Coordinates of C-alpha atoms and ligand atoms in Angstrom, one line a residue:
M18 CA 15.2 -6.1 -35.4
D19 CA 12.4 -7.8 -33.4
E20 CA 10.0 -6.3 -32.7
H21 CA 5.5 -7.0 -32.1
F22 CA 6.5 -6.0 -28.3
E23 CA 2.8 -6.3 -27.7
E24 CA 1.7 -9.3 -29.4
R25 CA 5.0 -11.7 -28.5
D26 CA 4.0 -10.9 -25.4
L27 CA 0.0 -11.7 -24.7
K28 CA 2.2 -16.0 -26.6
Y29 CA 3.0 -15.8 -22.5
I30 CA 2.3 -13.8 -20.8
W31 CA -0.2 -13.7 -17.5
H32 CA -0.3 -10.8 -16.3
P33 CA -1.1 -10.0 -12.6
A34 CA -4.6 -9.5 -11.5
A35 CA -6.3 -8.5 -14.9
Q36 CA -8.8 -10.7 -17.5
M37 CA -6.9 -11.5 -19.9
K38 CA -8.9 -10.7 -22.4
D39 CA -9.3 -7.6 -21.7
Y40 CA -6.0 -7.2 -23.1
E41 CA -7.8 -7.8 -26.7
E42 CA -8.9 -3.9 -26.4
L43 CA -6.3 -2.7 -24.6
P44 CA -1.7 -3.9 -25.7
P45 CA 0.3 -4.5 -22.4
M46 CA 2.0 0.1 -22.8
V47 CA 5.6 -2.1 -23.8
I48 CA 8.2 0.0 -21.4
D49 CA 11.2 0.4 -23.1
H50 CA 12.6 3.1 -19.8
G51 CA 12.1 5.5 -16.9
K52 CA 12.9 8.2 -15.6
G53 CA 11.3 10.2 -12.7
V54 CA 8.1 10.5 -12.8
W55 CA 7.8 9.2 -17.0
L56 CA 7.4 5.9 -18.2
Y57 CA 8.6 5.4 -21.9
D58 CA 7.0 3.4 -24.5
V59 CA 8.3 1.1 -26.6
H60 CA 7.6 3.8 -29.4
G61 CA 8.7 6.5 -27.8
K62 CA 5.1 7.3 -26.1
K63 CA 4.5 8.4 -22.7
Y64 CA 3.4 8.1 -19.4
L65 CA 2.9 11.0 -16.4
D66 CA 3.3 7.5 -13.7
I67 CA 0.6 8.8 -11.7
V68 CA 0.3 5.7 -9.6
S69 CA 4.1 5.1 -8.5
S70 CA 4.3 2.6 -10.3
W71 CA 1.9 -0.4 -8.2
W72 CA 3.0 2.6 -5.3
C73 CA 6.3 1.3 -5.3
N74 CA 8.8 3.4 -7.1
L75 CA 9.1 7.0 -3.9
L76 CA 11.9 8.7 -5.3
G77 CA 11.1 8.3 -9.6
H78 CA 12.1 6.3 -11.6
C79 CA 15.6 5.5 -12.4
N80 CA 16.7 7.3 -10.0
P81 CA 20.5 8.7 -9.8
V82 CA 21.1 8.6 -6.4
I83 CA 19.6 4.8 -5.8
N84 CA 20.5 3.3 -9.4
Q85 CA 24.5 4.2 -8.1
A86 CA 23.8 2.6 -5.1
V87 CA 22.0 -0.8 -6.8
K88 CA 25.4 -0.8 -9.3
D89 CA 27.7 -0.6 -7.1
Q90 CA 27.0 -3.6 -4.2
I91 CA 26.3 -5.6 -7.7
D92 CA 29.5 -6.3 -7.9
K93 CA 30.7 -6.6 -4.8
L94 CA 27.7 -9.2 -3.1
E95 CA 24.2 -10.2 -5.5
H96 CA 22.7 -12.7 -3.1
V97 CA 23.7 -15.1 0.2
I98 CA 21.6 -17.4 2.7
F99 CA 20.6 -14.8 5.4
A100 CA 20.6 -17.9 8.1
N101 CA 23.8 -17.5 10.0
F102 CA 25.2 -15.8 7.2
S103 CA 24.4 -11.5 7.1
H104 CA 26.0 -8.9 5.3
E105 CA 26.9 -5.0 6.0
P106 CA 23.7 -3.8 3.5
A107 CA 21.4 -5.2 6.1
I108 CA 23.5 -4.5 9.5
R109 CA 23.2 -1.1 8.4
L110 CA 19.9 -0.6 7.2
A111 CA 17.9 -2.8 10.7
E112 CA 20.1 -0.3 13.0
E113 CA 18.7 2.9 10.2
L114 CA 15.0 1.4 10.9
A115 CA 15.1 1.0 13.7
K116 CA 16.1 5.8 14.0
I117 CA 12.7 5.8 12.5
V118 CA 10.1 3.4 13.5
P119 CA 7.0 3.1 15.9
R120 CA 9.0 3.8 19.1
G121 CA 9.5 0.1 21.0
L122 CA 10.0 -1.7 17.8
T123 CA 13.0 -2.9 17.4
K124 CA 13.2 -6.1 15.3
F125 CA 14.0 -7.0 11.9
H126 CA 12.1 -10.5 10.1
F127 CA 13.6 -10.0 6.5
N128 CA 11.3 -11.2 3.2
D129 CA 10.6 -10.6 -0.1
N130 CA 7.3 -9.4 -0.6
G131 CA 4.6 -7.8 1.1
S132 CA 2.1 -10.6 1.2
A133 CA 4.7 -12.9 3.1
A134 CA 5.3 -10.0 6.0
V135 CA 2.0 -10.4 6.3
E136 CA 1.6 -14.1 6.5
C137 CA 5.1 -13.7 8.6
A138 CA 3.1 -10.8 11.7
L139 CA -0.1 -13.3 11.0
K140 CA 2.6 -16.2 12.2
V141 CA 4.2 -14.2 14.8
A142 CA 1.2 -12.9 16.3
F143 CA -0.2 -16.4 16.7
Q144 CA 2.8 -18.1 17.9
Y145 CA 3.7 -15.5 20.7
Q146 CA 0.0 -15.7 22.2
L147 CA 0.5 -19.6 21.6
Q148 CA 4.1 -19.2 24.2
T149 CA 3.1 -17.4 26.4
G150 CA 0.3 -19.1 27.3
H151 CA -3.3 -18.5 25.3
S152 CA -3.6 -21.2 23.0
E153 CA -7.3 -20.5 22.9
R154 CA -5.9 -16.7 20.9
K155 CA -6.5 -18.1 17.5
R156 CA -8.5 -16.0 15.4
F157 CA -7.7 -12.7 14.2
M158 CA -9.7 -9.9 13.7
C159 CA -9.1 -6.6 10.6
L160 CA -11.1 -4.1 9.8
T161 CA -14.1 -4.0 6.6
E162 CA -12.9 -3.4 2.7
G163 CA -9.4 -4.6 3.9
Y164 CA -6.7 -5.6 1.5
H165 CA -3.6 -7.1 3.1
G166 CA -2.2 -9.1 -0.2
E167 CA -2.9 -12.1 -2.1
T168 CA -1.9 -14.9 -0.4
I169 CA -4.1 -17.5 1.2
G170 CA -3.9 -16.4 5.3
A171 CA -2.8 -12.3 3.9
L172 CA -7.4 -12.5 2.0
S173 CA -7.7 -14.2 4.6
V174 CA -7.5 -11.1 7.1
G175 CA -8.3 -9.3 3.9
S176 CA -11.8 -8.0 3.4
L177 CA -12.1 -7.5 -0.5
D178 CA -14.9 -9.6 -2.6
L179 CA -13.0 -8.5 -5.6
Y180 CA -9.7 -10.7 -4.7
A181 CA -10.9 -12.4 -2.3
K182 CA -14.6 -13.9 -2.4
L183 CA -14.6 -16.7 -4.0
Y184 CA -11.7 -18.0 -2.2
Q185 CA -13.3 -18.2 0.7
P186 CA -13.6 -21.9 1.5
M187 CA -9.9 -22.0 1.9
M188 CA -9.6 -19.7 4.1
M189 CA -9.4 -19.1 8.0
D190 CA -13.0 -17.7 10.2
N191 CA -11.5 -14.4 11.1
V192 CA -13.9 -11.6 13.1
H193 CA -14.6 -8.9 10.0
V194 CA -15.2 -5.4 12.0
E195 CA -17.1 -2.8 9.7
A196 CA -14.5 0.1 9.2
P197 CA -14.9 3.4 9.1
D198 CA -16.7 4.9 6.1
C199 CA -16.1 8.8 6.0
Y200 CA -17.2 9.2 3.2
R201 CA -20.5 7.3 3.3
C202 CA -20.7 7.7 7.6
P203 CA -23.4 5.4 9.0
F204 CA -23.1 8.1 12.3
G205 CA -23.2 11.9 9.6
K206 CA -20.7 12.7 10.8
D207 CA -17.3 14.0 8.4
R208 CA -13.6 13.1 9.6
E209 CA -12.3 16.4 10.7
H210 CA -14.5 16.0 13.5
C211 CA -15.6 13.6 14.4
Q212 CA -15.1 11.1 18.0
C213 CA -15.1 8.1 15.8
E214 CA -18.1 6.4 16.5
C215 CA -18.1 4.2 14.8
F216 CA -15.6 2.1 16.4
Q217 CA -18.8 1.3 18.6
Y218 CA -17.9 -2.0 15.4
A219 CA -14.7 -2.7 17.1
E220 CA -16.2 -2.1 20.8
E221 CA -19.2 -5.0 20.1
A222 CA -16.3 -7.3 17.7
F223 CA -13.8 -7.3 21.0
A224 CA -16.8 -7.9 23.5
K225 CA -17.8 -10.9 21.6
H226 CA -14.6 -11.6 20.1
G227 CA -11.7 -10.2 22.3
K228 CA -11.4 -13.7 24.0
E229 CA -10.2 -16.3 20.9
T230 CA -8.3 -13.6 19.3
A231 CA -4.7 -13.5 19.0
A232 CA -4.3 -9.5 16.5
M233 CA -6.0 -8.0 15.0
I234 CA -4.4 -6.1 11.9
V235 CA -5.4 -2.2 10.0
E236 CA -4.1 -0.6 7.6
P237 CA -3.6 2.8 9.6
L238 CA -5.0 5.8 8.5
L239 CA -5.8 4.9 4.6
Q240 CA -7.4 1.9 3.2
G241 CA -5.8 2.2 0.2
S242 CA -7.3 -1.0 -2.5
A243 CA -10.6 0.2 -1.0
G244 CA -10.4 3.1 -2.6
M245 CA -7.8 5.7 -0.7
R246 CA -10.4 5.6 2.3
V247 CA -9.0 8.0 4.8
Y248 CA -10.2 7.4 8.5
P249 CA -8.6 9.4 11.2
P250 CA -5.8 9.0 13.7
L251 CA -8.1 8.8 16.9
Y252 CA -9.3 5.5 15.1
L253 CA -5.8 3.9 15.1
Q254 CA -5.9 5.4 18.8
K255 CA -9.0 4.2 20.5
L256 CA -7.4 0.5 18.7
R257 CA -4.7 0.0 20.5
K258 CA -6.2 1.4 23.7
L259 CA -8.7 -1.7 22.8
C260 CA -5.8 -4.4 22.2
D261 CA -4.3 -3.5 24.9
A262 CA -7.0 -3.9 27.3
S263 CA -7.9 -6.8 25.8
G264 CA -4.7 -8.8 25.9
V265 CA -4.4 -8.8 21.6
L266 CA -1.9 -7.6 20.0
L267 CA -2.4 -4.4 17.0
I268 CA -0.9 -5.4 13.8
C269 CA -0.7 -2.2 11.0
D270 CA 1.0 -3.1 7.6
E271 CA 2.0 0.6 6.2
I272 CA 2.8 -1.8 3.0
A273 CA 1.3 0.9 1.7
T274 CA 2.1 4.3 3.8
G275 CA 5.1 4.0 5.3
F276 CA 7.9 6.1 4.6
G277 CA 6.2 9.3 4.1
R278 CA 3.1 8.2 1.6
T279 CA 0.3 9.6 4.3
G280 CA 3.0 13.0 4.7
R281 CA 4.3 11.4 8.5
M282 CA 7.3 8.6 8.3
F283 CA 4.8 6.3 8.0
A284 CA 0.5 6.6 8.8
C285 CA 1.3 5.5 13.2
D286 CA 3.3 8.8 13.4
H287 CA -0.1 10.8 13.0
A288 CA -1.5 9.3 15.1
G289 CA 1.1 9.3 18.2
I290 CA 1.1 5.1 18.4
S291 CA 3.1 2.2 18.3
P292 CA 1.2 -1.2 17.2
D293 CA 3.0 -4.5 18.6
I294 CA 4.4 -5.7 14.6
M295 CA 4.6 -3.3 12.4
C296 CA 4.9 -4.5 7.4
I297 CA 6.6 -2.4 5.6
S298 CA 7.8 -3.2 2.1
K299 CA 6.6 -1.5 -1.5
G300 CA 8.2 2.3 -0.7
L301 CA 11.3 0.3 1.4
T302 CA 13.6 -0.2 -1.3
G303 CA 12.1 2.6 -3.1
G304 CA 9.9 0.4 -5.7
Y305 CA 13.4 -0.8 -6.6
L306 CA 13.1 -4.9 -5.5
P307 CA 11.4 -6.9 -3.5
M308 CA 11.8 -6.4 -0.6
S309 CA 10.3 -6.6 3.1
I310 CA 10.2 -6.6 7.1
M311 CA 8.4 -7.5 9.7
V312 CA 9.6 -5.1 12.7
T313 CA 8.1 -6.4 16.3
T314 CA 8.5 -5.6 19.8
Q315 CA 11.4 -6.7 22.0
K316 CA 8.8 -8.6 24.4
I317 CA 7.4 -10.6 21.7
Y318 CA 11.1 -11.7 20.1
D319 CA 11.5 -12.3 23.8
A320 CA 8.6 -15.0 23.7
F321 CA 10.5 -17.1 20.5
Y322 CA 13.5 -17.0 22.1
A323 CA 14.9 -20.1 24.3
D324 CA 16.5 -23.1 23.6
Y325 CA 16.6 -24.8 21.0
S326 CA 15.5 -27.5 22.1
E327 CA 12.6 -26.0 23.9
G328 CA 11.1 -25.5 19.8
K329 CA 10.6 -21.9 20.3
A330 CA 12.9 -20.5 17.5
F331 CA 9.8 -18.8 14.2
M332 CA 10.7 -21.3 11.6
H333 CA 9.9 -19.7 8.7
S334 CA 11.7 -18.5 5.6
H335 CA 12.0 -16.4 2.3
T336 CA 15.4 -17.8 -0.6
Y337 CA 15.6 -14.6 -0.9
A338 CA 15.4 -12.4 2.5
G339 CA 17.6 -9.4 3.3
N340 CA 18.9 -9.6 -0.6
P341 CA 22.1 -7.3 -0.4
L342 CA 20.6 -4.9 -4.0
A343 CA 17.7 -4.9 -2.3
C344 CA 19.1 -3.9 1.2
A345 CA 21.2 -1.3 -0.7
A346 CA 18.2 0.3 -3.3
A347 CA 16.5 0.9 0.3
L348 CA 19.6 2.3 2.2
A349 CA 19.7 4.4 -0.7
V350 CA 16.5 5.5 -0.1
Q351 CA 17.0 6.8 3.3
H352 CA 20.6 8.7 1.8
V353 CA 17.5 10.4 0.3
F354 CA 15.7 11.5 3.0
R355 CA 18.9 12.5 4.7
T356 CA 20.3 14.5 2.2
Q357 CA 17.5 16.0 0.4
P358 CA 14.5 18.0 1.8
V359 CA 12.3 15.3 0.1
F360 CA 9.6 15.5 3.7
E361 CA 9.5 19.3 3.2
N362 CA 8.8 19.6 -0.4
A363 CA 5.8 16.6 -0.5
A364 CA 4.4 19.3 2.0
V365 CA 4.1 21.4 0.3
N366 CA 3.9 20.1 -2.4
A367 CA 0.3 18.3 -1.4
K368 CA -1.3 21.2 0.2
W369 CA -0.9 23.1 -3.4
L370 CA -2.6 19.9 -5.6
T371 CA -5.4 19.7 -2.7
G372 CA -6.0 23.6 -4.1
R373 CA -6.2 23.6 -7.3
L374 CA -7.5 19.3 -7.0
N375 CA -10.9 20.6 -5.4
D376 CA -10.6 23.9 -7.8
T377 CA -10.7 22.1 -10.9
F378 CA -13.4 19.1 -10.1
G379 CA -15.2 20.0 -7.0
R380 CA -17.9 21.2 -9.2
H381 CA -17.4 18.4 -11.9
P382 CA -21.8 16.8 -11.2
N383 CA -19.4 13.4 -10.5
V384 CA -17.6 13.9 -8.4
G385 CA -18.4 12.5 -5.4
E386 CA -15.2 13.5 -3.0
I387 CA -11.9 14.4 -2.8
R388 CA -10.0 12.7 0.0
H389 CA -6.0 13.1 0.1
I390 CA -3.9 11.8 3.1
G391 CA -0.1 13.6 2.4
L392 CA 0.4 13.5 -1.8
I393 CA -2.6 10.3 -1.9
H394 CA -5.2 12.5 -2.9
A395 CA -9.0 10.7 -4.2
I396 CA -11.7 11.0 -6.6
E397 CA -14.7 8.8 -5.8
L398 CA -16.7 9.0 -9.4
V399 CA -20.6 8.7 -8.5
A400 CA -23.8 8.7 -11.0
D401 CA -26.1 11.3 -8.4
K402 CA -23.5 13.3 -5.9
E403 CA -26.3 14.4 -3.2
K404 CA -27.2 10.7 -2.7
K405 CA -23.5 9.5 -3.8
T406 CA -25.0 6.9 -5.2
P407 CA -22.5 4.8 -7.1
F408 CA -22.2 4.1 -11.2
E409 CA -23.1 0.9 -11.7
A410 CA -19.8 -1.1 -11.8
K411 CA -20.6 -3.6 -14.9
K412 CA -20.4 0.1 -16.3
R413 CA -16.8 0.2 -15.2
L414 CA -16.3 4.0 -15.7
G415 CA -13.1 4.2 -13.3
Y416 CA -11.8 1.5 -16.2
E417 CA -13.2 4.1 -19.9
V418 CA -11.1 7.1 -17.8
Y419 CA -8.2 4.6 -16.9
K420 CA -8.4 3.6 -21.5
K421 CA -8.3 8.0 -22.3
A422 CA -6.2 8.7 -19.8
L423 CA -3.5 5.7 -21.6
E424 CA -4.6 8.5 -24.8
H425 CA -3.2 10.9 -23.4
G426 CA -0.5 9.9 -22.1
L427 CA -1.2 9.4 -18.0
L428 CA -0.7 6.1 -16.1
L429 CA -4.1 6.6 -14.3
R430 CA -5.1 3.7 -12.3
P431 CA -8.2 4.1 -11.1
I432 CA -9.8 1.5 -7.7
G433 CA -13.1 0.4 -9.4
D434 CA -14.2 4.3 -9.1
V435 CA -12.2 5.9 -7.7
L436 CA -9.6 7.3 -9.4
Y437 CA -6.1 9.5 -7.7
F438 CA -3.1 10.4 -7.8
N439 CA -0.1 8.7 -5.6
P440 CA 3.1 10.3 -7.2
P441 CA 6.5 9.3 -5.8
L442 CA 7.5 12.2 -3.2
N443 CA 9.8 14.1 -5.5
I444 CA 7.5 15.0 -8.1
T445 CA 7.2 18.8 -8.5
Q446 CA 4.2 20.8 -9.7
L447 CA 5.4 21.7 -12.9
E448 CA 4.1 17.5 -13.2
L449 CA 1.4 17.6 -10.7
D450 CA -0.3 20.4 -13.1
T451 CA 0.4 18.1 -16.1
A452 CA -1.3 15.0 -14.5
I453 CA -3.9 17.9 -13.1
R454 CA -4.4 18.1 -17.1
L455 CA -4.3 14.8 -18.7
A456 CA -6.4 14.2 -15.5
K457 CA -9.2 16.3 -16.4
E458 CA -9.1 16.0 -20.4
S459 CA -9.6 11.8 -19.6
I460 CA -12.6 12.4 -16.9
E461 CA -14.0 15.2 -19.4
D462 CA -14.3 12.6 -22.4
V463 CA -16.2 10.6 -20.1
L464 CA -17.8 12.4 -18.7
P465 CA -18.9 15.4 -20.4
V466 CA -19.6 18.8 -18.1
K467 CA -23.1 20.2 -20.3
Ligands
PLP1 C1 0.8 -3.7 -1.8 C2 0.1 -4.4 0.1 C3 0.1 -6.0 0.2 C4 0.7 -7.4 -0.5 O1 2.3 -6.1 -0.8 P1 2.6 -7.5 -1.9 O2 4.0 -6.6 -2.3 O3 1.8 -6.9 -3.5 O4 2.0 -8.7 -1.6 C5 0.0 -5.3 1.8 N1 -0.5 -4.4 2.6 C6 -0.6 -3.6 1.9 C7 -1.9 -2.2 2.7 C8 -0.7 -3.2 0.9 O5 -1.0 -2.3 -0.4

């Protein structure tokens, strides 16, 4: 009998995005199996996964439809080189996705993780400008507090100090536009009624740097890693117009927002706009297998289409591009979308959840804002509710709540002091109710209400 999983894990494994010393106090939860929203560890303890295991698990763990699709595929073809070769799952997936992506997006370039899709988008935008006579357009614009992945290019268009600051000397010199900050709006407006006064920061940046910019990249409507910051569709509409007027491509990173997370298929759909390039991953395979896709317009594709000797091809590849198992999982997700009322149920539950969270936490003296889009709901904890002052970072309040939540059997991994629900779309009201109860106990353990 092999036991002591935790010690054996820590002997060799370096976990992602963590100070490993923290594991002395909080050893890894070693998961044996999952079912729906539940994860079961090797000791028989269960955790309700309210964060979809890093936002990717879209339809529950071990979803029977996706499981079967992957099982069926694995006995036919596990992987094949994707240059010159192809296979039915990839072909069918591209056909399916073509029906649901924003209008005008028609070409699908497969990669194997989100950051890789972002790298691709940046390189394609740069090369497109070069090959259409704009070699002066070498820089990128992005929003402050944005997050687009961890590789050097993706970090260069991100602005979260936590991940990026240390590596500054290695990075590209991009233009960081002050992002909408609706909770602490510098113009004193609220996101339901404003005219996106903060868009003036983008206008200023375009006036100054528009001509040297190849593309602007944004997370549409939801800056996830910034603490689930939600901003209005109007901002995207204005940005689309400004990009068009300035010859700047618009890249929408829908890696976190795609596939129903915001209540529509893609966040762009709320604004009725289409980007020139879109990146998708995470929910694409239901959170089963690593895959991402960069989707572009025909116009961009055409700028790379020429005789080989002209050297205009996009020479970018990843070994696992177009992996058939991942395609089979992604096709199964689309099948579930077509045959089950996933979006309808999620919409009803989202509305119900908003009410319940406001009732449960709205009066707590340390709950600053409860914001939401689709099923994603975030609770920002603050030291002073009136002044919206955050807690001292070194208190690690969110982390304290996280540890309590684990004791209670809830996986409520925070972003700083922002606690959030980002559950699978097919979570039930009963499961959400359990999550709310466990979250309340955990928050009140750390921040008791007098
Ligand atoms: C997760 C995420 C990425 C990076 O994807 P990885 O697969 O982790 O590399 C990029 N952009 C956004 C918006 C994300 O949420």
